[in-house]
Coordinates of C-alpha atoms in Angstrom, one line a residue:
Chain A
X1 CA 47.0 -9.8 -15.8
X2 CA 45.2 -8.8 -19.2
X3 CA 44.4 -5.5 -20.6
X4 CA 42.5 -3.6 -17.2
X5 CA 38.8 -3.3 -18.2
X6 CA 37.2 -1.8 -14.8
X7 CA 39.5 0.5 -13.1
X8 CA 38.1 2.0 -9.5
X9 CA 40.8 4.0 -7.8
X10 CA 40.5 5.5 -4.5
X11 CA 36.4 5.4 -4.4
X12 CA 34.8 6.7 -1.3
X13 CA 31.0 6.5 -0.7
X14 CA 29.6 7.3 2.8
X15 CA 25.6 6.5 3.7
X16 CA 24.9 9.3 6.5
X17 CA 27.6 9.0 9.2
X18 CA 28.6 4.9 7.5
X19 CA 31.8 5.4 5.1
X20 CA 30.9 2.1 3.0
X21 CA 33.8 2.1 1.1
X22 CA 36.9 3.3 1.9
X23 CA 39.8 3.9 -0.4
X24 CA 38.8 1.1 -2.7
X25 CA 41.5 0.3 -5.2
X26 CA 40.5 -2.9 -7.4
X27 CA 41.7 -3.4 -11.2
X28 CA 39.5 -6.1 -13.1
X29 CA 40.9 -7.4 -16.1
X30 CA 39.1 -8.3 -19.7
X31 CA 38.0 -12.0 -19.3
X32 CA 38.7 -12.1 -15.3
X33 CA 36.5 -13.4 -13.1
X34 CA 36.6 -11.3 -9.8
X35 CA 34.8 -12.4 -6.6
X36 CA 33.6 -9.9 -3.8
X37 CA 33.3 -11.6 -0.9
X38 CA 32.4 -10.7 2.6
X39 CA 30.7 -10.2 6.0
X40 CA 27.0 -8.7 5.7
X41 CA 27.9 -4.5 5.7
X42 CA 31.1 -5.0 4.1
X43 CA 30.3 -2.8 0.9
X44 CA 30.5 -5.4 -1.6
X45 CA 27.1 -4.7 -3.3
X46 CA 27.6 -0.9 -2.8
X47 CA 30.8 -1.4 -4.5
X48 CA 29.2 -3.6 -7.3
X49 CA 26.4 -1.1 -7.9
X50 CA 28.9 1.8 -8.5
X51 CA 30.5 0.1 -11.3
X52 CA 27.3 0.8 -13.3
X53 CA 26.5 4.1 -11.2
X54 CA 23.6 2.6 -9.6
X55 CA 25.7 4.1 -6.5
X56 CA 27.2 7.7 -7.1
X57 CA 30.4 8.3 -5.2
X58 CA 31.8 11.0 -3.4
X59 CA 35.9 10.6 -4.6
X60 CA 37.6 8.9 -6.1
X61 CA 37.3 7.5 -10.0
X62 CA 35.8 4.5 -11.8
X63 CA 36.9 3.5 -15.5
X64 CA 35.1 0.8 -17.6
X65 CA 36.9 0.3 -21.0
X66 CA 39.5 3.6 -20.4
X67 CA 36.0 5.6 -20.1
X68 CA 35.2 7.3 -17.1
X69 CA 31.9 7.0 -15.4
X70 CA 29.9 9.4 -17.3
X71 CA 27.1 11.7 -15.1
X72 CA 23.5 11.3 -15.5
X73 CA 21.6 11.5 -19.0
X74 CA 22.6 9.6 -22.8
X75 CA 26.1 8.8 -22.1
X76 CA 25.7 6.9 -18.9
X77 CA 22.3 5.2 -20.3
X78 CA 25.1 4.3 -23.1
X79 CA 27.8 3.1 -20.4
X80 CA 25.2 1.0 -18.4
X81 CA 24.0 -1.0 -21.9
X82 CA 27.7 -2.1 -21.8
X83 CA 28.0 -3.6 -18.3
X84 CA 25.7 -5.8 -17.8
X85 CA 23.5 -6.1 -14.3
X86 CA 22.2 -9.3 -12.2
X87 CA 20.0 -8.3 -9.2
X88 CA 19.9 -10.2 -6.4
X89 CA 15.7 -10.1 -6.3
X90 CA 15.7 -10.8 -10.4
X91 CA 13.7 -7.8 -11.7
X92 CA 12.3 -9.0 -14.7
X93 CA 9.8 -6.3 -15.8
X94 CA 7.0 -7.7 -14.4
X95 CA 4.8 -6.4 -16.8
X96 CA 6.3 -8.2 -20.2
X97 CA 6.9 -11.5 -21.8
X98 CA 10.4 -13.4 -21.1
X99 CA 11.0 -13.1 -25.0
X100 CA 9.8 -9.0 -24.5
X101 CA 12.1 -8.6 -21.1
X102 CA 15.3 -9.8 -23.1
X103 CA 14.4 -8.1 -26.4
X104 CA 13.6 -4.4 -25.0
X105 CA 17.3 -3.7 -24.2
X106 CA 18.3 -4.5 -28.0
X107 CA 15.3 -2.8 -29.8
X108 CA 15.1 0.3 -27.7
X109 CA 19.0 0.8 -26.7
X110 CA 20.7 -0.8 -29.5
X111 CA 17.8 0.4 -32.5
X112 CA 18.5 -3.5 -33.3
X113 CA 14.9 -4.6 -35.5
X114 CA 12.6 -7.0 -34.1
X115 CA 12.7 -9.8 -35.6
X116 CA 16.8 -10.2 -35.5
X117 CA 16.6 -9.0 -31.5
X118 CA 13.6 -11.9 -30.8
X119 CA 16.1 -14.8 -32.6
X120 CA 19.0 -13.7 -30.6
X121 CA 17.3 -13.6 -27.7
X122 CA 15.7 -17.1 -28.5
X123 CA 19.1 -18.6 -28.7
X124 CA 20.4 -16.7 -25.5
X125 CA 17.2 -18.3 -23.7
X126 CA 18.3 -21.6 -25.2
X127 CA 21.6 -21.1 -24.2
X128 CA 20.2 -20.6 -20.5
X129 CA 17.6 -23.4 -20.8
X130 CA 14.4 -21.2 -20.2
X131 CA 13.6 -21.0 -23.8
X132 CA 10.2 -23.4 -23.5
X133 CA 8.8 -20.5 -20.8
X134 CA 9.3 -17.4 -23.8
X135 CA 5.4 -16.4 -24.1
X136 CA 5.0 -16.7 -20.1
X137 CA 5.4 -14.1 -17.7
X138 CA 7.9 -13.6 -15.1
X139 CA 5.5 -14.6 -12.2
X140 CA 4.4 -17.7 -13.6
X141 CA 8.1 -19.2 -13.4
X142 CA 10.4 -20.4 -10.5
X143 CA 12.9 -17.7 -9.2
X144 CA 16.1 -20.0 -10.3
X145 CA 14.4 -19.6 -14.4
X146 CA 13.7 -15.7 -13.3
X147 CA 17.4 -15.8 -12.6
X148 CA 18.6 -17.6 -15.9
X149 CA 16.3 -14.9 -17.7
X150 CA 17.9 -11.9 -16.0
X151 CA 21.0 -12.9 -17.2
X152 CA 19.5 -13.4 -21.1
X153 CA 18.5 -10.0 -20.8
X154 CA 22.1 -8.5 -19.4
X155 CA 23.6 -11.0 -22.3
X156 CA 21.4 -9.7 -25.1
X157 CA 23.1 -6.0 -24.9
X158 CA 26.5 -8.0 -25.5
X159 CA 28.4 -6.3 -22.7
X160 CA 31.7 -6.0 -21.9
X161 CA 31.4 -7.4 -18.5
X162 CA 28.6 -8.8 -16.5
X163 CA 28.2 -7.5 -12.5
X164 CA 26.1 -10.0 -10.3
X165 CA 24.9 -9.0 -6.8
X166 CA 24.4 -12.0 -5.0
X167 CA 22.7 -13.2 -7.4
X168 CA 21.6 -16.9 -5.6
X169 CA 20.8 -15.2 -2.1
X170 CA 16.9 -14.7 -3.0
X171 CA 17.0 -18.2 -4.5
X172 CA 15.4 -21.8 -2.9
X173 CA 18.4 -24.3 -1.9
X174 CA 17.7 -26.3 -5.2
X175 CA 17.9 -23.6 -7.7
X176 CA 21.1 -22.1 -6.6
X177 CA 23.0 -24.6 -8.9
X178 CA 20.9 -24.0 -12.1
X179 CA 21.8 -20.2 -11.7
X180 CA 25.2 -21.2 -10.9
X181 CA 25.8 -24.0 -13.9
X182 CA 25.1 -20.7 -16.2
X183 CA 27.2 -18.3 -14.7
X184 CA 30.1 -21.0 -14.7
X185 CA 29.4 -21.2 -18.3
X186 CA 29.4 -17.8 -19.1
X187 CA 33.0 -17.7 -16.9
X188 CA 34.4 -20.5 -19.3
X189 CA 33.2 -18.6 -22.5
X190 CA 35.5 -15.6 -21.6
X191 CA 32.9 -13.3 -20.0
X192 CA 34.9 -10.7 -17.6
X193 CA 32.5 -10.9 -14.5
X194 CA 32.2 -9.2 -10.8
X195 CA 30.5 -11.1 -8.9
X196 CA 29.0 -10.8 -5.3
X197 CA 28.6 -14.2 -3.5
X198 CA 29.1 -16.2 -0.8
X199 CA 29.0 -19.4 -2.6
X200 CA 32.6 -20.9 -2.6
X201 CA 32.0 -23.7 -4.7
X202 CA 31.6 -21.5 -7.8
X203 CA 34.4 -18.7 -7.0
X204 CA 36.5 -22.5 -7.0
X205 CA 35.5 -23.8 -9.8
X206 CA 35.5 -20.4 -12.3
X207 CA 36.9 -17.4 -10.5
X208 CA 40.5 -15.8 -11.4
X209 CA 40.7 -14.1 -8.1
X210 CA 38.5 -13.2 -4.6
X211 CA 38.3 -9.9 -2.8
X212 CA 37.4 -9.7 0.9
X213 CA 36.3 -7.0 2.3
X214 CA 35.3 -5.8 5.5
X215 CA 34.5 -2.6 6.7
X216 CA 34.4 -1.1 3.4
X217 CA 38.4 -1.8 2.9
X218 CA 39.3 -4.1 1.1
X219 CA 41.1 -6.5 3.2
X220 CA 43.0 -9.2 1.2
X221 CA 42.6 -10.9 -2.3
X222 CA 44.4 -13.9 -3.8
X223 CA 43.5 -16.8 -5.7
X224 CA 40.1 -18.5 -4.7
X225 CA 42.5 -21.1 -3.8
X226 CA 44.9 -19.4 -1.2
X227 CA 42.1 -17.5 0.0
X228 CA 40.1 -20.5 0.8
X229 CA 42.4 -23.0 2.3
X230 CA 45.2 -20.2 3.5
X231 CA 43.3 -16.9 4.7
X232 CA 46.6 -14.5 5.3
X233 CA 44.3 -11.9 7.3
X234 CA 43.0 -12.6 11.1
X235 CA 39.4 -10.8 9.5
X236 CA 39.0 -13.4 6.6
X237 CA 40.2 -16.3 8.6
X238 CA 37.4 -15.4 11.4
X239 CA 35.1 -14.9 8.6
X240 CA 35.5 -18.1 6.6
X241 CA 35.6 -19.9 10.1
X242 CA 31.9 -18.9 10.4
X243 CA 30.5 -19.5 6.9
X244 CA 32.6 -23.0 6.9
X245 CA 32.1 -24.6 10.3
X246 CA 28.7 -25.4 9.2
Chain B
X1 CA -45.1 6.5 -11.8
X2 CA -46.6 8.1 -14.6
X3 CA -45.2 11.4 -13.3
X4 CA -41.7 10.1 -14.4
X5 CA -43.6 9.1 -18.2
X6 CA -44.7 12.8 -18.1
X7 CA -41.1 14.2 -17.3
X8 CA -39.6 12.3 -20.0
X9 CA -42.1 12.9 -22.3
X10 CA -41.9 16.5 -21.7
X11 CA -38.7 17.1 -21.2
X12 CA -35.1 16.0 -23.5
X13 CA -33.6 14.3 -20.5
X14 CA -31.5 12.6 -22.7
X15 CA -30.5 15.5 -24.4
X16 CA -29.4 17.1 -20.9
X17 CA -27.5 13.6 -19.8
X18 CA -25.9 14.0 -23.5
X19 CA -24.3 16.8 -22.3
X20 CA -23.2 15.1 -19.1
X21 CA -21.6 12.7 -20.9
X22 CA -19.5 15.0 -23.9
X23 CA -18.3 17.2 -20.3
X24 CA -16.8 13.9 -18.6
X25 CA -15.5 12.6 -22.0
X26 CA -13.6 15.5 -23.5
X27 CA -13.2 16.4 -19.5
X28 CA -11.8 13.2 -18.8
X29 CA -8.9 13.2 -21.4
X30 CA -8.1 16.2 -20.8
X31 CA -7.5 15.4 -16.7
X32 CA -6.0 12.2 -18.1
X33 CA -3.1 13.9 -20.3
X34 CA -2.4 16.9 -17.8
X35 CA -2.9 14.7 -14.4
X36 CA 0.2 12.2 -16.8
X37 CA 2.5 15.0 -17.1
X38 CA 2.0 16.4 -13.5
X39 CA 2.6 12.4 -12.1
X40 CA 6.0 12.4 -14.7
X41 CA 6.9 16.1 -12.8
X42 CA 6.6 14.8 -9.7
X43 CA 8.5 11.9 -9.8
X44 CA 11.1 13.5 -11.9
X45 CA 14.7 13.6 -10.9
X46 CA 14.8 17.5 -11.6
X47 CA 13.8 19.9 -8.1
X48 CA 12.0 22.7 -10.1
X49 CA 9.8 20.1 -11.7
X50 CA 8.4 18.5 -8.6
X51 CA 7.9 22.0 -6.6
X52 CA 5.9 23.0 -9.8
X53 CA 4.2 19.3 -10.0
X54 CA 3.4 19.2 -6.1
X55 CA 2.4 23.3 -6.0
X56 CA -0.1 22.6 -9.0
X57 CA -1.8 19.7 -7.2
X58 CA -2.0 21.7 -4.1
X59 CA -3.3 24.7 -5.2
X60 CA -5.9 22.7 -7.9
X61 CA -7.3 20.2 -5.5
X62 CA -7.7 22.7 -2.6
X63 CA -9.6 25.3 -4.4
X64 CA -13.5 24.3 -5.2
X65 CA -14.3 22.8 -8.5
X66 CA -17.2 26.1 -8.3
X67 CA -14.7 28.4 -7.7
X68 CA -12.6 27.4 -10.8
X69 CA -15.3 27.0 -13.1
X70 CA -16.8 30.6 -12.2
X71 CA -12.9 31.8 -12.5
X72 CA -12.9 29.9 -16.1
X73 CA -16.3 31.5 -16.9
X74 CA -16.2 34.7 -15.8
X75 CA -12.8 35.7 -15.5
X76 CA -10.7 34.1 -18.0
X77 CA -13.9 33.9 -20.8
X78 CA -15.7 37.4 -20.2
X79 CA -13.1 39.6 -18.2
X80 CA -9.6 38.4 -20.1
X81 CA -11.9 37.3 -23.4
X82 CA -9.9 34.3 -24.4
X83 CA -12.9 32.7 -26.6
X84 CA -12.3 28.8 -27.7
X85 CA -15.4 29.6 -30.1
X86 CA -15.1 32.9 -32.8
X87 CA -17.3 35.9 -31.2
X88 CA -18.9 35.3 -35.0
X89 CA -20.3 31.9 -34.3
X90 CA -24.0 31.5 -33.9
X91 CA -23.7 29.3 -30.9
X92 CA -20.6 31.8 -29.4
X93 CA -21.9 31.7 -26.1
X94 CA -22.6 28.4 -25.7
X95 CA -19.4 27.0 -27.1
X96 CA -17.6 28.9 -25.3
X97 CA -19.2 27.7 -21.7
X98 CA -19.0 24.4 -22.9
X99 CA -15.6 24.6 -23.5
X100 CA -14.1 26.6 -20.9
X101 CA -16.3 24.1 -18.5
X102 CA -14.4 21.2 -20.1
X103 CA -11.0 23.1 -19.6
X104 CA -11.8 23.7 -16.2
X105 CA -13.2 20.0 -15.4
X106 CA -10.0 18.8 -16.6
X107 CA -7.8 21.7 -14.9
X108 CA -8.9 20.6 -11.5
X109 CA -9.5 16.3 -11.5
X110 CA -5.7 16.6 -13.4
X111 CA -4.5 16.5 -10.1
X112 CA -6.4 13.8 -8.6
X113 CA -5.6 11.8 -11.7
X114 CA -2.1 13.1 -11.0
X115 CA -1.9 11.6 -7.4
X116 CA -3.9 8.4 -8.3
X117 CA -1.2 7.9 -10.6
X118 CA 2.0 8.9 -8.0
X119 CA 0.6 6.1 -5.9
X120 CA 0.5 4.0 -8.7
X121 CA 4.0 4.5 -9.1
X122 CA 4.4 3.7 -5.3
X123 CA 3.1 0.0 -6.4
X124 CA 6.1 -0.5 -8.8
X125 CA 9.1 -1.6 -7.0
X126 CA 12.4 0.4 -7.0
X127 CA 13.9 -2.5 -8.6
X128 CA 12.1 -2.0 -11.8
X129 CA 13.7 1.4 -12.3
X130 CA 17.1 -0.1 -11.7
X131 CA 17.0 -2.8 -14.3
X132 CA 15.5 -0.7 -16.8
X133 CA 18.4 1.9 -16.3
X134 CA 21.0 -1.0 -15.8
X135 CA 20.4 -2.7 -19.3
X136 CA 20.8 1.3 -20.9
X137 CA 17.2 2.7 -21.1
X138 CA 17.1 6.5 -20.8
X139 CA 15.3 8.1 -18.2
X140 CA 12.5 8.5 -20.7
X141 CA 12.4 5.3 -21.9
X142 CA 12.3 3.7 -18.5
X143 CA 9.5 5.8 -17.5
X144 CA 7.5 4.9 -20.9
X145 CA 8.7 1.2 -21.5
X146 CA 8.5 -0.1 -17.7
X147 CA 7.0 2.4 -14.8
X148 CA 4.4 4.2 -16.5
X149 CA 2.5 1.2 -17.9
X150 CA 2.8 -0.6 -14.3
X151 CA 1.9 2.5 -12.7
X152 CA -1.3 3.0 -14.8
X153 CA -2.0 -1.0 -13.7
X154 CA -1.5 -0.5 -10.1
X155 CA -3.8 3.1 -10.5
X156 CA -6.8 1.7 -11.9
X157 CA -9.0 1.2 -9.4
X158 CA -8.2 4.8 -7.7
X159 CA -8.5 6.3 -11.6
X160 CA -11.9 4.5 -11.5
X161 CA -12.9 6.8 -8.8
X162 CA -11.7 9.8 -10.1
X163 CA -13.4 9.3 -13.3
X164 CA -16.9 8.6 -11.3
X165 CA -16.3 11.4 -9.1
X166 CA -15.4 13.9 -12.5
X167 CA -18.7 12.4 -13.8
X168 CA -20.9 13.9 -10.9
X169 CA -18.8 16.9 -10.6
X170 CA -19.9 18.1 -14.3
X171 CA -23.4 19.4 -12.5
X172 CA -21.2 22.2 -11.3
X173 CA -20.7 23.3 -14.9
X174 CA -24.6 24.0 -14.7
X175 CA -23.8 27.1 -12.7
X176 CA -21.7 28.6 -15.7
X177 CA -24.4 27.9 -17.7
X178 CA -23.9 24.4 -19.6
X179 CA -27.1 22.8 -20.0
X180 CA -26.4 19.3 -18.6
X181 CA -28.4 16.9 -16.4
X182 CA -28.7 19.1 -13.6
X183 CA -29.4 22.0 -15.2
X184 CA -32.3 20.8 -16.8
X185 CA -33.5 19.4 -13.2
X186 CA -33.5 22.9 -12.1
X187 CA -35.6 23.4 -14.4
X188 CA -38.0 21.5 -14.1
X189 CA -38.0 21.8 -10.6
X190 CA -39.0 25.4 -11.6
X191 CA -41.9 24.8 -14.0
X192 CA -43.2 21.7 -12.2
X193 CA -43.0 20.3 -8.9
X194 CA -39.8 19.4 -6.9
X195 CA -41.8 16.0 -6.6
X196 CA -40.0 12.6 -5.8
X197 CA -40.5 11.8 -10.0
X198 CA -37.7 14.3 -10.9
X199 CA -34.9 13.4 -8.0
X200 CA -35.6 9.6 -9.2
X201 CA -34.8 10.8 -12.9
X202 CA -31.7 12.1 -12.4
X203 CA -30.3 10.1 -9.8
X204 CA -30.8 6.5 -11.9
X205 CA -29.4 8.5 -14.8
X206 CA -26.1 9.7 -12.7
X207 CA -26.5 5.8 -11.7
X208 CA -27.0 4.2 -14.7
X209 CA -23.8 6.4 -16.0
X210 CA -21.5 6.0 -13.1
X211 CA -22.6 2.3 -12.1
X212 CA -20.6 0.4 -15.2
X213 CA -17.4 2.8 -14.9
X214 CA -17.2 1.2 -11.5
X215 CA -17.7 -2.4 -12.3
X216 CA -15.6 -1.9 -15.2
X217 CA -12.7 -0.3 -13.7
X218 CA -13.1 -2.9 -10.8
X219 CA -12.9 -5.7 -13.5
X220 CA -9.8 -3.9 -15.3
X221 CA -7.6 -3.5 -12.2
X222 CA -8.1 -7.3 -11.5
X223 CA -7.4 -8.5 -14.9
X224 CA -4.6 -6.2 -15.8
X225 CA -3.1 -5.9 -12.4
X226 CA 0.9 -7.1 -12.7
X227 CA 1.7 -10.2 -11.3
X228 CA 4.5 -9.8 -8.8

């Protein structure tokens, strides 16, 4: 594997009496494209949203870049400008242009000036094909475009690596691959990514490796290859016989 | 009719509704800073913060407006002598109840501004926050750059009210001595007759002040209201 770039060792998180994640171990490498995959519960979204401390945790540590998570205030405002976010419900800010939602990262985090932040962010809305909607607001467009915009915004901070949580869920059947086309993209062009899904055709066609977990553990991981067509655990086997029967 | 002719002709009433309106401007400003602060404590991340936030808003909206205006007045201006106006002034008296009327005005609609604007922060969704903080915002920034303008959106309409209701409230100031609307009603309730003419007066003034801040604020909320 190449240099390690997120580093989570032993993290434990419990909600109330639920210990979401349990012992998690997972190494992600710079340029690697990691899949979390697994039954609703699992702790794959918890376990995204801790990479960027959107999730505290109780033990354990997470590194991005050799840094350790930093607590609240400037440093972990400064950490979370590197690692990019995809929601799974967009949040655009609901109050500003497309060309203001991608541009207020770089001008307020980054002191970047105006005018060079709005032609980046016109060629990374070009690059994601929404670049005709830039003057509109993010109600006025279709929740696949919301998507493409969302990840303009994470792109125009120039992070190290991108998380997505389940970011085609919230999506109609005919946007998913619009959302997807970019994110395959943005796989080819190097970008180290974590991504929660449960579509299979893209972990195929651009992921390094998949994670399953269940129960907060993870379970098995492997090429999206073996994992797919050779399932070495009883859990992932029962689980892919219920997402692929269909 | 010609008894309202007479009252106007005698009487400055729009001298007096003057008045009315310099208490709910400067009064109104004031609520509108202090009330922003108080909203910011109490949705703070920091405990101390919100118990002081939540404690003023309490205490402020559960004590009567007449009771804080005679503790501005009385206590704080003639027992503790703070003056906002030199004791050499010519109008020292005056300024000064104006002023401390205005302090206390704002004082006590700052926390109903405050809690129009906590549930305006109720309208934004949690996911704003977390994108705002996922793309490296400070707490600060996220507040200023995405909730607070959203929040002020989704508040509008209750602000609205608050603003109409600070408007009426400034009659109370006439019992620390500010000559405003009501004041001057009193008197000429006093020197004429507490006839139908006089009520009619100061009711369509209250109205004719009162009337466009509603339709206004009604017009504002729809055509700045964020489109989810």
């Amino acid at each position: 594997m190449s240099e390690p770039l997120v580093v989570l060792e032993r993290v434990n998180k419990h909600f109330g009496d639920l210990h979401v994640l349990r012992d998690i171990d997972l190494t992600v490498g710079r340029g690697e494209v990691v899949v979390l995959i697994g039954p609703s519960g699992s702790g794959k979204s918890t376990l995204c949203r801790t990479i960027n401390r959107l999730e505290t945790i109780e033990s354990g540590s997470i590194t991005v870049d050799g840094k350790a998570l930093p607590e609240e205030g400037k440093e972990l405002a400064a950490l979370r400008a590197d690692v990019g976010m995809v929601f799974q419900s967009f949040n655009l800010f609901a109050h500003k242009t497309i060309l203001e939602n991608v541009t207020l990262g770089p001008v307020k985090v980054r002191g970047t000036k105006k005018a060079d932040a709005e032609k980046r962010a016109m060629e990374l809305l070009e690059r994601v094909g929404v670049a005709h909607q830039a003057e509109k607001y993010p109600a006025q467009l279709s929740g696949g475009q919301q998507q493409r915009v969302a990840i303009a915004r994470s792109l125009a901070m120039d992070p190290k690596v991108m998380l997505f949580d389940e970011p085609t869920s919230a999506l109609d059947p005919e946007m998913i691959n619009e959302v997807l086309d970019v994110m395959v993209e943005l796989a080819r062009s190097g970008m180290t990514m974590i991504v929660v899904t449960h579509e299979m055709g893209f972990a195929r066609k651009a992921a390094n490796r998949v994670v399953f977990l269940s129960d907060g553990q993870v379970v098995e991981e492997g090429t999206p290859e073996e994992f797919f067509t050779n399932a070495r655990s009883e859990r992932a086997r029962d689980f892919l016989g219920k997402i692929l029967t269909h | 009719m010609g008894e309202i002719g007479d009252i106007l002709a005698k009487y400055d009433v729009l001298a007096a509704f003057g008045m009315t309106v310099y208490l709910t401007v400067f009064s109104a400003v004031g609520a509108l800073l202090l009330g922003t602060v108080l909203a910011i404590m109490r949705v703070s991340p920091v405990g101390v913060l919100r118990s002081l936030g939540a404690f003023y808003v309490n205490t402020v909206r559960n004590t009567p407006l007449t009771l804080i205006l005679v503790f501005c007045s009385l206590g704080v201006f003639f027992i503790l002598q703070l003056n906002l106006e030199p004791a050499s002034s010519p109008t020292f008296l005056r300024d000064n109840a104006i002023r401390w009327a205005i302090v206390g005005l704002a004082a006590y609609h700052a926390a109903f501004v405050c809690e129009a604007l906590r549930s305006g922060v109720n309208t934004v969704p949690a996911g704003q926050a977390e994108a705002a903080r996922s793309i490296g915002l400070t707490f600060g920034q996220s507040l200023r750059e995405v909730i607070l303008p959203q929040a002020f959106r989704g508040a509008i309409a209750p602000l609205g009210s608050v603003l109409i209701a600070l408007t009426k409230n400034t009659t109370v100031a006439s019992i620390v001595s500010v000559s405003e609307a009501s004041a001057l009603m009193k008197v000429i309730i006093e020197n004429e007759t507490a006839g139908t003419a006089v009520f009619l007066v100061f009711a369509i003034g209250f109205v004719v002040l009162t009337l466009p801040v509603g339709m206004l604020f009604t017009t504002l909320s729809r055509r700045l209201a964020v489109k989810r």
